[in-house]
Amino acid sequence: MKYRSVIFIVFLSMLFSCYNLGWYKSQSLEAADNLSLEEPKLVIGRSNSMPVFKSGEESHLIIPIQNIHDGEAQNINVSLLIDDVAKFPFELEKMSLQTGMSSIGGHRTESAIFFDVKVASTAESKIYPIGVKVDYTSQNGNQGQSSGNIYVKIENEQKTPGLILAGIQMENEQIDSGESQTIELKIKNDGHLTARDIAIKLAGFTANGLRLDQPLDTFHLKEFKGQEFKYIPFKIYADPAMESGTYPLDLIMKYKDEFNKDYSKEEKLYLTVEGSGPEGKNKKATPRLIINNYFYGGEYAVAGEVFSLSMSLFNTSQVKALSNIKLSLSSEENIFSPVNSSNSIFIDNIPAAGTMSQSIKLKPKMDAANKTYNITVDIEYEDEKGNKYTAKELIGIPVAQPVKLIFSDIEAPPQLFAGTPVGISLDFYNTGRTLIRNLIISTEGDFDIQDGNVFVGNLEAGKSDYYDVTITPSKEGKLTGKVLFDYDDDTGKHYQVEKSFKLEVMKAAPPPADIPPPDMEEAGAARWKKPAIIGSGILVVAVTAFILRRRQLRKKEEVSLDE
C-alpha cells in the first residue's frame, strides 16, 4: 500500500513537470514572436546594374527597394523627386511620378515599376541622378520614410535641330550692277529633331551696294523637320555704281526645338557682282525707272481740298533710254480722286540717267480720317529694243480734316457805366469733322477783366459751348476788346483766332451834391426809398429778361445746327 502511494506521488510530479515545461515553451515562443515585429528599414536602388535608356525611346523605369530588417513594410508609396525639370531626362507630359506597392517582407527586395516612361529626345548622353522617396507603414502601425538616389544612363544618338546654309541657287552666277536678281538660299536642318518657330533674316545691305528689292527681310516658318531642305527666296538689287567683286551679306537664323529651347545661328554668304565697265556703265543691266522724289505742297493734304502731287522719275540705266512710259495711280480705300484728268500719265521718253517730273491734281474724300494713305504707282515702260518692263512704287500722303471753329456775336447789356462790372458772353461751335484740342479762351481790352482765361480742353466735332467773362470799364466812351481762341488740330498745328468787339460806355452817375441835415434825413429817406426800390426791381427784371432771352436764342441756334 505504501509502495502504491509513492508511485502515485511520483506520477503527479512528472505530470506537473510536463505541464510547466509546455507553459515555459509557450512563453518562449511568444517572446520570440514579439522580437520579430521590429520596424522595417528600406534601402533604395541597391542593385548591381545601372539602367540604360536611349533618347526618344519608351520603356519601364524599375527601382529596386530592399527591406534590410525583419519587420514587414506595408502600404508603400514610391515618388520621384524633381529638383530641376531641365535636368530631368524623361518627358513629364504623360508620366506619373508616383507608384504603389502592397508590401515588402523582412530581408526581401521588391521592385517599384514606373510604366511607359519616355526619354526626352533632347536629353544629353550622360548619367542622371534621380531622387526617390518611399513612404510606408510598419506592422506596428507606425509611419516610415526612406529617400535616396538612383542613377540612369542616357545614350543620345539624335542630333538637336541645327539650321545651316547648304548652298545658293541663282539664275546667273553673278548679279549685274544696276539689276535685280532673285537668289534662293538652300537651308538644311542638319539635326534629327524638328525645329519650330523659325525666323530666317538676310541683313548687311547698304545704300550704295547690295539692297533688298522686296518688302520683307525676314521669312517665318512654323516647322522644319530633321534632315529636311527648304529654299528661301530673296530678291537682291546691285547698285549701278558697284564695281565687280564679291560682297558679303549676313544670314541670321533663329528657331526653337520641340521643347521650346531657343537656338540662334549667324552665317556669312557671298554674292558676286558684275560691275560697271571702263566708262562706269553696265550695258547688260536691266533699266529701272523709279520715283526718286515727290512733293504734295505741304505737311499734309486737306480732306476735300484739291492738291497737286508732283513726282520726279529717274531712269537708273546709264546706257539705255526708256520710252512708252505709263504711270497708273490708285489709292487704298479710293481716298484720292483725280481732278480734271484720268488716273494715268503718259511719257514719251526719258533718256539714260535722265530725270523727268510729272504732276497730277488729286482730291481726298471729304470724310477721310486723319491718317496717312498710300498711293500705288504702277509703272510700265520699254527699252530701245522694245523689251517691256514693269515696276511699282508707293507714295504715302497724310490727310487731315480741316478745323472749323465758329462763334456768335458778343452779347452785352444795352447800357454800360464806367466803374460798373458787367458780363459779356458768346457761343462757339465745332462745325468740322475732327476734334479741336487744347482750346483756351481769353479776353483782352481797355478795361479790367475778372476770370478771363478759361481752359476748355477738347471740343468734339458737332459740339458747342459758351464763354462769359466779367469786365469793368474804367472810363466813358468807346472801348475796344477782343476774345482770343487758341487751339490745336489732330496734327499738332496751332491756331489762334479772335473776335473783336466795341462797347459804348456812359459816364458814371455823380454822387448826391448835398447831405441833408439830420432833421431832414428821415424825410429825405422816405422820399428816395420808394423810387430806389422800384428802380432795383426794374433792374432785376431787365437782367432776368436779358438772361432768359440769351438762353432762348442759344437753344434756337442749337436746334438749327442739329437740323
Coordinates of C-alpha atoms in Angstrom, one line a residue:
M1 CA 0.0 0.0 0.0
K2 CA 2.8 2.3 0.9
Y3 CA 4.5 1.4 -2.3
R4 CA 1.5 2.4 -4.4
S5 CA 1.3 5.8 -2.7
V6 CA 4.9 6.5 -3.6
I7 CA 4.3 5.6 -7.2
F8 CA 1.2 7.9 -7.4
I9 CA 3.2 10.8 -6.0
V10 CA 6.0 10.3 -8.5
F11 CA 3.4 10.2 -11.3
L12 CA 1.8 13.5 -10.2
S13 CA 5.2 15.2 -10.0
M14 CA 6.1 14.1 -13.6
L15 CA 2.7 15.3 -14.9
F16 CA 3.2 18.7 -13.2
S17 CA 6.7 19.0 -14.6
C18 CA 5.5 18.3 -18.2
Y19 CA 2.8 21.0 -17.8
N20 CA 5.3 23.6 -16.6
L21 CA 7.6 22.7 -19.5
G22 CA 4.8 23.3 -22.0
W23 CA 4.0 26.6 -20.5
Y24 CA 7.6 27.8 -20.5
K25 CA 7.9 26.7 -24.1
S26 CA 4.7 28.7 -25.0
Q27 CA 6.1 31.8 -23.3
S28 CA 9.4 31.4 -25.1
L29 CA 7.7 31.2 -28.5
E30 CA 5.5 34.2 -27.7
A31 CA 8.6 36.2 -26.7
A32 CA 10.3 35.2 -29.9
D33 CA 7.3 36.3 -31.9
N34 CA 7.4 39.7 -30.2
L35 CA 11.0 40.0 -31.1
S36 CA 10.3 39.5 -34.9
L37 CA 7.9 42.6 -35.0
E38 CA 10.8 45.1 -35.3
E39 CA 10.4 48.2 -37.5
P40 CA 11.3 47.7 -41.2
K41 CA 14.1 49.7 -42.9
L42 CA 14.0 50.2 -46.6
V43 CA 17.1 50.9 -48.8
I44 CA 16.5 52.4 -52.3
G45 CA 18.3 51.4 -55.5
R46 CA 20.7 48.7 -54.2
S47 CA 21.4 46.9 -57.4
N48 CA 24.4 45.5 -59.3
S49 CA 23.5 47.2 -62.6
M50 CA 22.6 50.7 -63.8
P51 CA 19.6 51.0 -66.2
V52 CA 20.4 52.3 -69.7
F53 CA 18.0 54.2 -71.9
K54 CA 18.2 55.7 -75.4
S55 CA 16.8 59.2 -76.1
G56 CA 13.4 59.2 -77.6
E57 CA 12.6 55.6 -76.6
E58 CA 9.7 54.4 -74.3
S59 CA 10.4 51.9 -71.6
H60 CA 9.8 51.0 -67.9
L61 CA 11.8 52.5 -65.1
I62 CA 12.4 49.8 -62.4
I63 CA 13.6 50.8 -59.0
P64 CA 14.7 48.0 -56.6
I65 CA 13.8 48.6 -52.9
Q66 CA 15.3 46.3 -50.2
N67 CA 14.0 45.8 -46.7
I68 CA 17.0 45.0 -44.5
H69 CA 15.1 44.4 -41.3
D70 CA 12.7 41.6 -40.2
G71 CA 9.6 43.8 -39.9
E72 CA 7.3 43.9 -42.9
A73 CA 6.7 47.3 -44.7
Q74 CA 3.1 47.8 -45.9
N75 CA 1.1 50.3 -47.9
I76 CA 4.2 51.5 -49.8
N77 CA 4.1 54.7 -51.9
V78 CA 7.2 55.5 -54.2
S79 CA 7.7 59.0 -55.5
L80 CA 10.2 60.5 -57.9
L81 CA 11.7 63.8 -56.8
I82 CA 12.5 66.5 -59.4
D83 CA 14.7 69.5 -58.4
D84 CA 15.2 70.9 -61.9
V85 CA 12.9 70.0 -64.8
A86 CA 15.5 70.9 -67.4
K87 CA 17.9 68.3 -65.9
F88 CA 15.2 65.5 -65.7
P89 CA 15.8 63.0 -68.6
F90 CA 12.2 61.8 -69.0
E91 CA 9.2 63.6 -70.6
L92 CA 6.8 64.7 -67.9
E93 CA 3.7 65.3 -70.1
K94 CA 2.2 61.8 -69.7
M95 CA 4.4 60.5 -66.9
S96 CA 3.2 59.6 -63.4
L97 CA 5.6 60.5 -60.7
Q98 CA 4.2 58.1 -58.1
T99 CA 3.5 54.3 -57.9
G100 CA 2.4 52.0 -55.2
M101 CA 3.4 48.6 -53.7
S102 CA 1.4 46.4 -51.3
S103 CA 4.3 45.2 -49.0
I104 CA 7.9 44.2 -48.7
G105 CA 8.7 41.4 -46.2
G106 CA 11.7 41.3 -43.9
H107 CA 15.0 40.8 -45.7
R108 CA 13.3 40.9 -49.1
T109 CA 13.8 43.0 -52.2
E110 CA 10.9 44.1 -54.4
S111 CA 10.8 46.5 -57.5
A112 CA 8.8 49.6 -57.9
I113 CA 7.9 50.0 -61.6
F114 CA 7.1 53.2 -63.5
F115 CA 5.4 52.1 -66.7
D116 CA 5.8 53.6 -70.2
V117 CA 8.3 56.4 -69.4
K118 CA 9.7 58.2 -72.4
V119 CA 13.2 59.6 -72.6
A120 CA 13.3 63.2 -73.9
S121 CA 14.6 63.4 -77.4
T122 CA 16.9 66.3 -76.3
A123 CA 18.3 64.5 -73.3
E124 CA 22.1 64.6 -73.4
S125 CA 24.2 61.5 -73.2
K126 CA 25.3 61.2 -69.6
I127 CA 24.4 59.7 -66.2
Y128 CA 21.5 61.3 -64.4
P129 CA 20.8 61.1 -60.7
I130 CA 17.0 60.7 -59.8
G131 CA 15.7 61.3 -56.3
V132 CA 13.3 58.7 -54.9
K133 CA 11.2 58.9 -51.7
V134 CA 9.4 55.9 -50.2
D135 CA 6.6 56.2 -47.6
Y136 CA 5.3 53.1 -45.8
T137 CA 3.6 51.7 -42.7
S138 CA 5.0 49.1 -40.3
Q139 CA 3.1 46.1 -38.8
N140 CA 3.0 48.1 -35.6
G141 CA 1.1 50.9 -37.4
N142 CA 4.0 53.3 -37.4
Q143 CA 4.7 55.6 -40.4
G144 CA 8.1 55.3 -42.0
Q145 CA 10.0 57.1 -44.8
S146 CA 13.2 56.5 -46.8
S147 CA 14.8 58.5 -49.5
G148 CA 17.8 58.1 -51.8
N149 CA 19.1 58.4 -55.4
I150 CA 19.1 56.0 -58.3
Y151 CA 21.3 56.6 -61.4
V152 CA 20.3 56.1 -65.0
K153 CA 22.4 56.3 -68.1
I154 CA 21.1 58.1 -71.2
E155 CA 22.5 57.4 -74.7
N156 CA 21.5 60.0 -77.3
E157 CA 22.3 59.3 -80.9
Q158 CA 19.9 62.0 -82.2
K159 CA 21.2 65.5 -83.0
T160 CA 19.4 68.6 -81.9
P161 CA 18.0 70.8 -84.6
G162 CA 20.7 72.8 -86.4
L163 CA 19.9 75.0 -89.4
I164 CA 22.8 75.5 -91.9
L165 CA 23.2 77.2 -95.3
A166 CA 23.7 74.3 -97.7
G167 CA 24.0 76.4 -100.9
I168 CA 22.8 79.3 -103.0
Q169 CA 20.9 79.0 -106.2
M170 CA 20.8 81.8 -108.8
E171 CA 19.7 82.2 -112.4
N172 CA 23.1 83.7 -113.2
E173 CA 26.4 83.2 -111.4
Q174 CA 26.5 86.9 -110.6
I175 CA 24.3 89.9 -110.2
D176 CA 24.8 92.7 -112.7
S177 CA 25.2 96.2 -111.3
G178 CA 22.0 98.2 -111.7
E179 CA 20.0 95.0 -111.9
S180 CA 17.9 92.8 -109.5
Q181 CA 18.1 89.0 -109.2
T182 CA 16.3 86.5 -107.0
I183 CA 18.5 84.2 -105.1
E184 CA 17.3 81.1 -103.3
L185 CA 19.1 80.1 -100.1
K186 CA 19.2 76.3 -99.6
I187 CA 18.7 75.8 -95.9
K188 CA 19.1 72.4 -94.2
N189 CA 18.1 71.1 -90.8
D190 CA 21.2 69.1 -90.1
G191 CA 19.8 67.7 -86.9
H192 CA 17.3 64.8 -86.3
L193 CA 14.8 66.8 -84.2
T194 CA 12.2 69.2 -85.6
A195 CA 12.9 73.0 -85.5
R196 CA 9.9 75.2 -84.8
D197 CA 9.0 79.0 -85.0
I198 CA 11.9 79.6 -87.5
A199 CA 12.9 83.2 -88.5
I200 CA 15.4 83.5 -91.4
K201 CA 16.6 87.0 -91.9
L202 CA 19.0 88.4 -94.5
A203 CA 20.9 91.6 -93.4
G204 CA 24.1 93.6 -94.2
F205 CA 22.6 95.7 -97.0
T206 CA 24.0 99.2 -97.8
A207 CA 22.6 102.2 -99.6
N208 CA 25.3 102.2 -102.3
G209 CA 25.8 98.5 -102.5
L210 CA 23.6 95.4 -102.3
R211 CA 20.0 96.3 -101.4
L212 CA 16.9 94.2 -100.7
D213 CA 14.4 94.5 -103.6
Q214 CA 11.4 93.3 -101.7
P215 CA 9.3 94.5 -98.7
L216 CA 10.3 91.9 -96.1
D217 CA 13.8 90.9 -95.0
T218 CA 12.6 88.0 -92.8
F219 CA 10.9 84.7 -93.6
H220 CA 8.9 82.9 -90.9
L221 CA 8.3 79.1 -90.9
K222 CA 6.2 77.1 -88.5
E223 CA 8.4 74.0 -88.5
F224 CA 11.5 72.4 -90.2
K225 CA 11.8 68.7 -89.8
G226 CA 15.1 66.9 -89.2
Q227 CA 17.3 66.4 -92.3
E228 CA 14.9 68.4 -94.4
F229 CA 15.8 71.1 -97.0
K230 CA 14.0 74.3 -97.7
Y231 CA 14.6 77.1 -100.3
I232 CA 14.1 80.7 -99.1
P233 CA 13.9 83.3 -101.9
F234 CA 15.4 86.9 -101.6
K235 CA 15.4 89.5 -104.4
I236 CA 18.6 91.4 -104.3
Y237 CA 19.4 94.6 -106.2
A238 CA 23.0 95.7 -107.0
D239 CA 23.6 99.5 -107.2
P240 CA 24.6 100.7 -110.6
A241 CA 27.8 102.2 -109.3
M242 CA 29.1 98.9 -107.8
E243 CA 32.3 97.6 -109.1
S244 CA 33.0 93.9 -109.9
G245 CA 33.7 91.8 -106.9
T246 CA 32.4 89.6 -104.1
Y247 CA 30.2 91.2 -101.4
P248 CA 29.1 89.7 -98.1
L249 CA 25.7 89.5 -96.5
D250 CA 24.6 88.3 -93.1
L251 CA 22.3 85.3 -92.7
I252 CA 20.6 85.2 -89.2
M253 CA 18.5 82.1 -88.3
K254 CA 16.5 81.8 -85.0
Y255 CA 14.4 78.8 -84.0
K256 CA 13.3 76.5 -81.2
D257 CA 13.3 72.8 -80.6
E258 CA 10.3 70.7 -79.7
F259 CA 10.7 71.7 -76.0
N260 CA 10.9 75.5 -76.7
K261 CA 14.7 75.7 -76.2
D262 CA 16.0 78.7 -78.2
Y263 CA 18.7 78.5 -80.8
S264 CA 20.4 81.2 -82.9
K265 CA 23.0 81.0 -85.7
E266 CA 24.6 83.5 -88.0
E267 CA 26.5 82.8 -91.2
K268 CA 28.1 84.9 -93.9
L269 CA 27.1 84.4 -97.6
Y270 CA 28.9 85.9 -100.5
L271 CA 27.4 87.2 -103.8
T272 CA 29.4 88.1 -106.9
V273 CA 28.6 91.3 -108.7
E274 CA 29.4 92.1 -112.3
G275 CA 30.2 95.8 -112.1
S276 CA 30.4 98.7 -114.5
G277 CA 32.8 98.8 -117.4
P278 CA 35.7 101.2 -118.0
E279 CA 33.2 104.0 -118.6
G280 CA 31.3 103.3 -115.4
K281 CA 28.4 101.7 -117.4
N282 CA 27.0 98.2 -117.3
K283 CA 25.4 97.6 -120.7
K284 CA 23.8 94.3 -119.6
A285 CA 22.0 95.9 -116.6
T286 CA 18.2 95.9 -116.7
P287 CA 16.9 99.5 -116.9
R288 CA 14.9 100.6 -113.9
L289 CA 12.5 103.5 -113.6
I290 CA 12.0 104.8 -110.1
I291 CA 10.3 107.7 -108.3
N292 CA 13.2 109.3 -106.6
N293 CA 11.2 112.3 -105.1
Y294 CA 7.7 113.6 -104.7
F295 CA 6.0 116.7 -103.3
Y296 CA 2.4 117.5 -102.4
G297 CA 2.6 121.1 -101.3
G298 CA 2.9 120.9 -97.5
E299 CA 2.9 118.7 -94.5
Y300 CA -0.4 117.1 -95.4
A301 CA -3.3 117.2 -97.8
V302 CA -6.6 118.6 -96.5
A303 CA -9.7 116.4 -96.8
G304 CA -12.0 117.7 -99.5
E305 CA -9.4 120.2 -101.0
V306 CA -7.6 119.8 -104.3
F307 CA -3.8 119.5 -104.2
S308 CA -1.1 118.8 -106.8
L309 CA 1.1 115.7 -106.5
S310 CA 4.4 116.2 -108.3
M311 CA 6.7 113.2 -108.9
S312 CA 10.3 113.0 -110.1
L313 CA 11.0 109.9 -112.3
F314 CA 14.6 108.7 -112.6
N315 CA 16.0 106.3 -115.2
T316 CA 18.7 104.4 -113.4
S317 CA 20.2 102.9 -116.5
Q318 CA 23.4 104.6 -117.6
V319 CA 23.2 103.5 -121.2
K320 CA 19.5 102.7 -122.1
A321 CA 16.8 105.3 -122.8
L322 CA 13.2 104.4 -121.9
S323 CA 10.1 105.0 -123.9
N324 CA 6.3 104.5 -123.9
I325 CA 6.1 105.1 -120.2
K326 CA 2.7 104.8 -118.5
L327 CA 2.0 105.6 -114.8
S328 CA -1.2 104.4 -113.3
L329 CA -2.2 105.7 -109.8
S330 CA -4.5 104.0 -107.4
S331 CA -5.1 104.6 -103.7
E332 CA -6.3 102.5 -100.8
E333 CA -10.0 102.9 -100.0
N334 CA -10.2 105.1 -103.1
I335 CA -9.4 108.1 -100.9
F336 CA -7.8 110.2 -103.7
S337 CA -9.7 111.0 -106.9
P338 CA -8.0 112.7 -109.9
V339 CA -9.3 116.2 -110.8
N340 CA -10.0 117.1 -114.5
S341 CA -7.9 114.1 -115.7
S342 CA -7.7 110.3 -115.6
N343 CA -5.6 108.4 -113.1
S344 CA -2.9 107.7 -115.8
I345 CA 0.1 109.7 -117.0
F346 CA 1.9 109.0 -120.3
I347 CA 5.5 110.0 -121.1
D348 CA 7.2 109.5 -124.5
N349 CA 10.8 109.2 -123.5
I350 CA 13.3 109.5 -120.6
P351 CA 17.0 109.4 -121.7
A352 CA 19.6 107.2 -120.0
A353 CA 20.3 108.5 -116.4
G354 CA 17.6 111.2 -117.1
T355 CA 15.0 112.7 -114.8
M356 CA 11.5 113.9 -115.6
S357 CA 8.9 115.5 -113.4
Q358 CA 5.1 114.9 -113.8
S359 CA 2.2 116.2 -111.7
I360 CA -1.5 115.3 -111.2
K361 CA -4.2 117.0 -109.3
L362 CA -5.9 114.9 -106.7
K363 CA -8.7 115.5 -104.2
P364 CA -9.1 113.5 -100.9
K365 CA -12.6 112.4 -99.8
M366 CA -14.4 114.9 -97.6
D367 CA -14.9 112.3 -94.8
A368 CA -11.3 110.9 -94.9
A369 CA -10.0 110.1 -91.5
N370 CA -6.8 111.8 -90.2
K371 CA -4.1 109.3 -91.2
T372 CA -1.5 108.5 -93.9
Y373 CA -2.8 106.8 -97.1
N374 CA -0.7 105.0 -99.7
I375 CA -0.9 105.8 -103.4
T376 CA 0.3 102.9 -105.6
V377 CA 2.0 103.9 -108.8
D378 CA 2.2 101.1 -111.4
I379 CA 4.9 101.8 -114.0
E380 CA 5.1 100.3 -117.5
Y381 CA 7.9 101.1 -119.9
E382 CA 10.1 99.8 -122.7
D383 CA 13.8 99.9 -123.6
E384 CA 15.3 100.7 -127.0
K385 CA 14.8 97.1 -128.2
G386 CA 11.1 97.0 -127.3
N387 CA 11.6 94.9 -124.2
K388 CA 8.8 95.6 -121.8
Y389 CA 9.3 96.1 -118.1
T390 CA 7.0 96.9 -115.1
A391 CA 7.7 98.4 -111.7
K392 CA 5.7 99.5 -108.7
E393 CA 6.2 102.4 -106.3
L394 CA 4.4 103.5 -103.1
I395 CA 3.8 107.1 -102.1
G396 CA 2.5 107.9 -98.6
I397 CA 0.4 111.1 -98.1
P398 CA -1.0 112.2 -94.8
V399 CA -4.6 113.5 -94.9
A400 CA -6.0 115.8 -92.2
Q401 CA -9.6 117.1 -91.7
P402 CA -9.9 120.9 -91.6
V403 CA -10.6 122.5 -88.3
K404 CA -13.8 124.7 -88.3
L405 CA -14.5 126.8 -85.1
I406 CA -17.2 129.4 -85.4
F407 CA -18.7 131.7 -82.8
S408 CA -21.6 134.0 -82.3
D409 CA -21.7 137.8 -81.8
I410 CA -20.7 139.2 -78.4
E411 CA -23.7 139.7 -76.1
A412 CA -23.5 142.6 -73.7
P413 CA -26.1 144.8 -71.8
P414 CA -27.5 147.7 -73.8
Q415 CA -26.1 150.3 -71.3
L416 CA -22.7 150.2 -69.6
F417 CA -21.4 152.7 -67.0
A418 CA -17.9 153.4 -66.1
G419 CA -16.8 151.7 -62.9
T420 CA -19.7 149.2 -63.0
P421 CA -19.0 145.5 -63.6
V422 CA -20.8 143.9 -66.4
G423 CA -20.9 140.4 -68.0
I424 CA -20.3 139.7 -71.7
S425 CA -20.7 136.3 -73.5
L426 CA -20.6 134.4 -76.7
D427 CA -21.3 130.9 -78.0
F428 CA -18.9 128.8 -80.1
Y429 CA -19.3 125.7 -82.2
N430 CA -17.0 123.0 -83.7
T431 CA -18.6 122.6 -87.2
G432 CA -15.8 120.5 -88.6
R433 CA -15.3 116.7 -88.8
T434 CA -12.3 116.5 -86.4
L435 CA -11.5 117.1 -82.7
I436 CA -10.4 120.5 -81.6
R437 CA -7.7 120.1 -78.9
N438 CA -6.4 122.2 -76.0
L439 CA -8.9 125.0 -76.5
I440 CA -8.1 128.1 -74.4
I441 CA -10.3 131.3 -74.4
S442 CA -9.1 134.7 -73.1
T443 CA -10.2 138.3 -73.3
E444 CA -8.1 141.5 -73.9
G445 CA -9.2 145.2 -73.9
D446 CA -9.3 148.7 -72.4
F447 CA -11.0 147.5 -69.2
D448 CA -10.5 145.4 -66.1
I449 CA -11.1 141.7 -66.6
Q450 CA -12.2 139.2 -64.0
D451 CA -11.7 135.4 -64.6
G452 CA -11.0 136.0 -68.3
N453 CA -8.8 132.9 -69.0
V454 CA -10.7 129.6 -69.5
F455 CA -9.3 126.2 -70.4
V456 CA -12.0 124.3 -72.3
G457 CA -9.8 121.4 -73.4
N458 CA -11.1 119.2 -76.2
L459 CA -14.2 120.1 -78.2
E460 CA -15.6 117.2 -80.2
A461 CA -16.9 117.6 -83.8
G462 CA -20.5 118.9 -83.8
K463 CA -20.4 120.1 -80.2
S464 CA -20.9 123.6 -78.8
D465 CA -20.2 125.6 -75.7
Y466 CA -20.3 129.2 -74.4
Y467 CA -17.9 131.7 -72.8
D468 CA -18.7 134.6 -70.5
V469 CA -16.5 137.0 -68.6
T470 CA -17.0 140.0 -66.3
I471 CA -15.4 143.3 -67.3
T472 CA -15.3 146.7 -65.6
P473 CA -14.9 149.7 -67.9
S474 CA -12.7 152.3 -66.3
K475 CA -13.7 155.3 -68.4
E476 CA -16.5 156.5 -70.6
G477 CA -16.5 156.5 -74.4
K478 CA -15.9 153.9 -77.0
L479 CA -13.8 151.0 -75.7
T480 CA -12.5 148.1 -77.9
G481 CA -11.7 144.5 -76.9
K482 CA -11.3 141.0 -78.3
V483 CA -11.9 137.4 -77.3
L484 CA -9.0 135.1 -78.3
F485 CA -9.3 131.4 -79.1
D486 CA -6.1 129.3 -79.0
Y487 CA -6.3 125.6 -80.0
D488 CA -4.6 122.7 -81.9
D489 CA -5.7 120.2 -84.5
D490 CA -5.1 116.5 -84.7
T491 CA -1.7 117.0 -86.5
G492 CA -0.5 119.3 -83.7
K493 CA -0.8 122.5 -85.7
H494 CA -1.6 125.5 -83.6
Y495 CA -4.3 128.1 -84.4
Q496 CA -5.3 131.4 -82.9
V497 CA -8.5 133.3 -83.9
E498 CA -10.0 136.4 -82.4
K499 CA -13.5 138.0 -82.1
S500 CA -13.3 141.8 -81.8
F501 CA -16.0 143.9 -80.2
K502 CA -16.7 147.6 -79.3
L503 CA -18.5 148.9 -76.2
E504 CA -20.2 152.3 -75.7
V505 CA -19.6 153.3 -72.0
M506 CA -21.6 156.1 -70.4
K507 CA -20.4 158.3 -67.6
A508 CA -21.0 157.1 -64.1
A509 CA -23.8 158.9 -62.2
P510 CA -22.5 161.6 -59.9
P511 CA -22.9 161.2 -56.1
P512 CA -25.5 163.5 -54.3
A513 CA -24.4 167.1 -54.1
D514 CA -25.6 167.9 -50.6
I515 CA -26.0 165.8 -47.5
P516 CA -29.4 166.6 -45.8
P517 CA -29.4 167.8 -42.2
P518 CA -30.3 165.3 -39.5
D519 CA -33.9 166.6 -39.1
M520 CA -34.4 166.2 -42.9
E521 CA -32.6 162.8 -43.2
E522 CA -35.6 160.8 -42.3
A523 CA -37.9 162.8 -44.6
G524 CA -35.3 162.5 -47.4
A525 CA -35.0 158.8 -46.9
A526 CA -38.7 158.5 -47.2
R527 CA -38.6 160.4 -50.5
W528 CA -35.9 158.3 -52.2
K529 CA -36.6 154.9 -50.6
K530 CA -39.6 154.2 -52.8
P531 CA -38.0 155.1 -56.1
A532 CA -34.9 153.1 -55.2
I533 CA -36.9 150.0 -54.6
I534 CA -38.8 150.5 -57.8
G535 CA -35.5 151.1 -59.7
S536 CA -33.9 147.9 -58.2
G537 CA -36.9 145.9 -59.2
I538 CA -36.8 147.2 -62.8
L539 CA -33.1 146.4 -62.9
V540 CA -33.7 142.8 -61.7
V541 CA -36.4 142.3 -64.3
A542 CA -34.2 143.7 -67.0
V543 CA -31.3 141.4 -66.1
T544 CA -33.6 138.4 -65.9
A545 CA -35.2 139.1 -69.2
F546 CA -31.7 139.5 -70.8
I547 CA -30.5 136.1 -69.4
L548 CA -33.7 134.4 -70.5
R549 CA -33.6 135.9 -73.9
R550 CA -29.9 134.8 -74.3
R551 CA -30.7 131.2 -73.3
Q552 CA -33.7 131.2 -75.7
L553 CA -31.5 132.4 -78.6
R554 CA -28.9 129.7 -77.7
K555 CA -31.5 126.9 -77.8
K556 CA -32.8 128.1 -81.1
E557 CA -29.3 128.1 -82.6
E558 CA -28.6 124.6 -81.2
V559 CA -31.8 123.3 -82.8
S560 CA -31.0 124.9 -86.1
L561 CA -27.5 123.3 -86.0
D562 CA -29.0 119.9 -85.2
E563 CA -31.4 120.2 -88.1

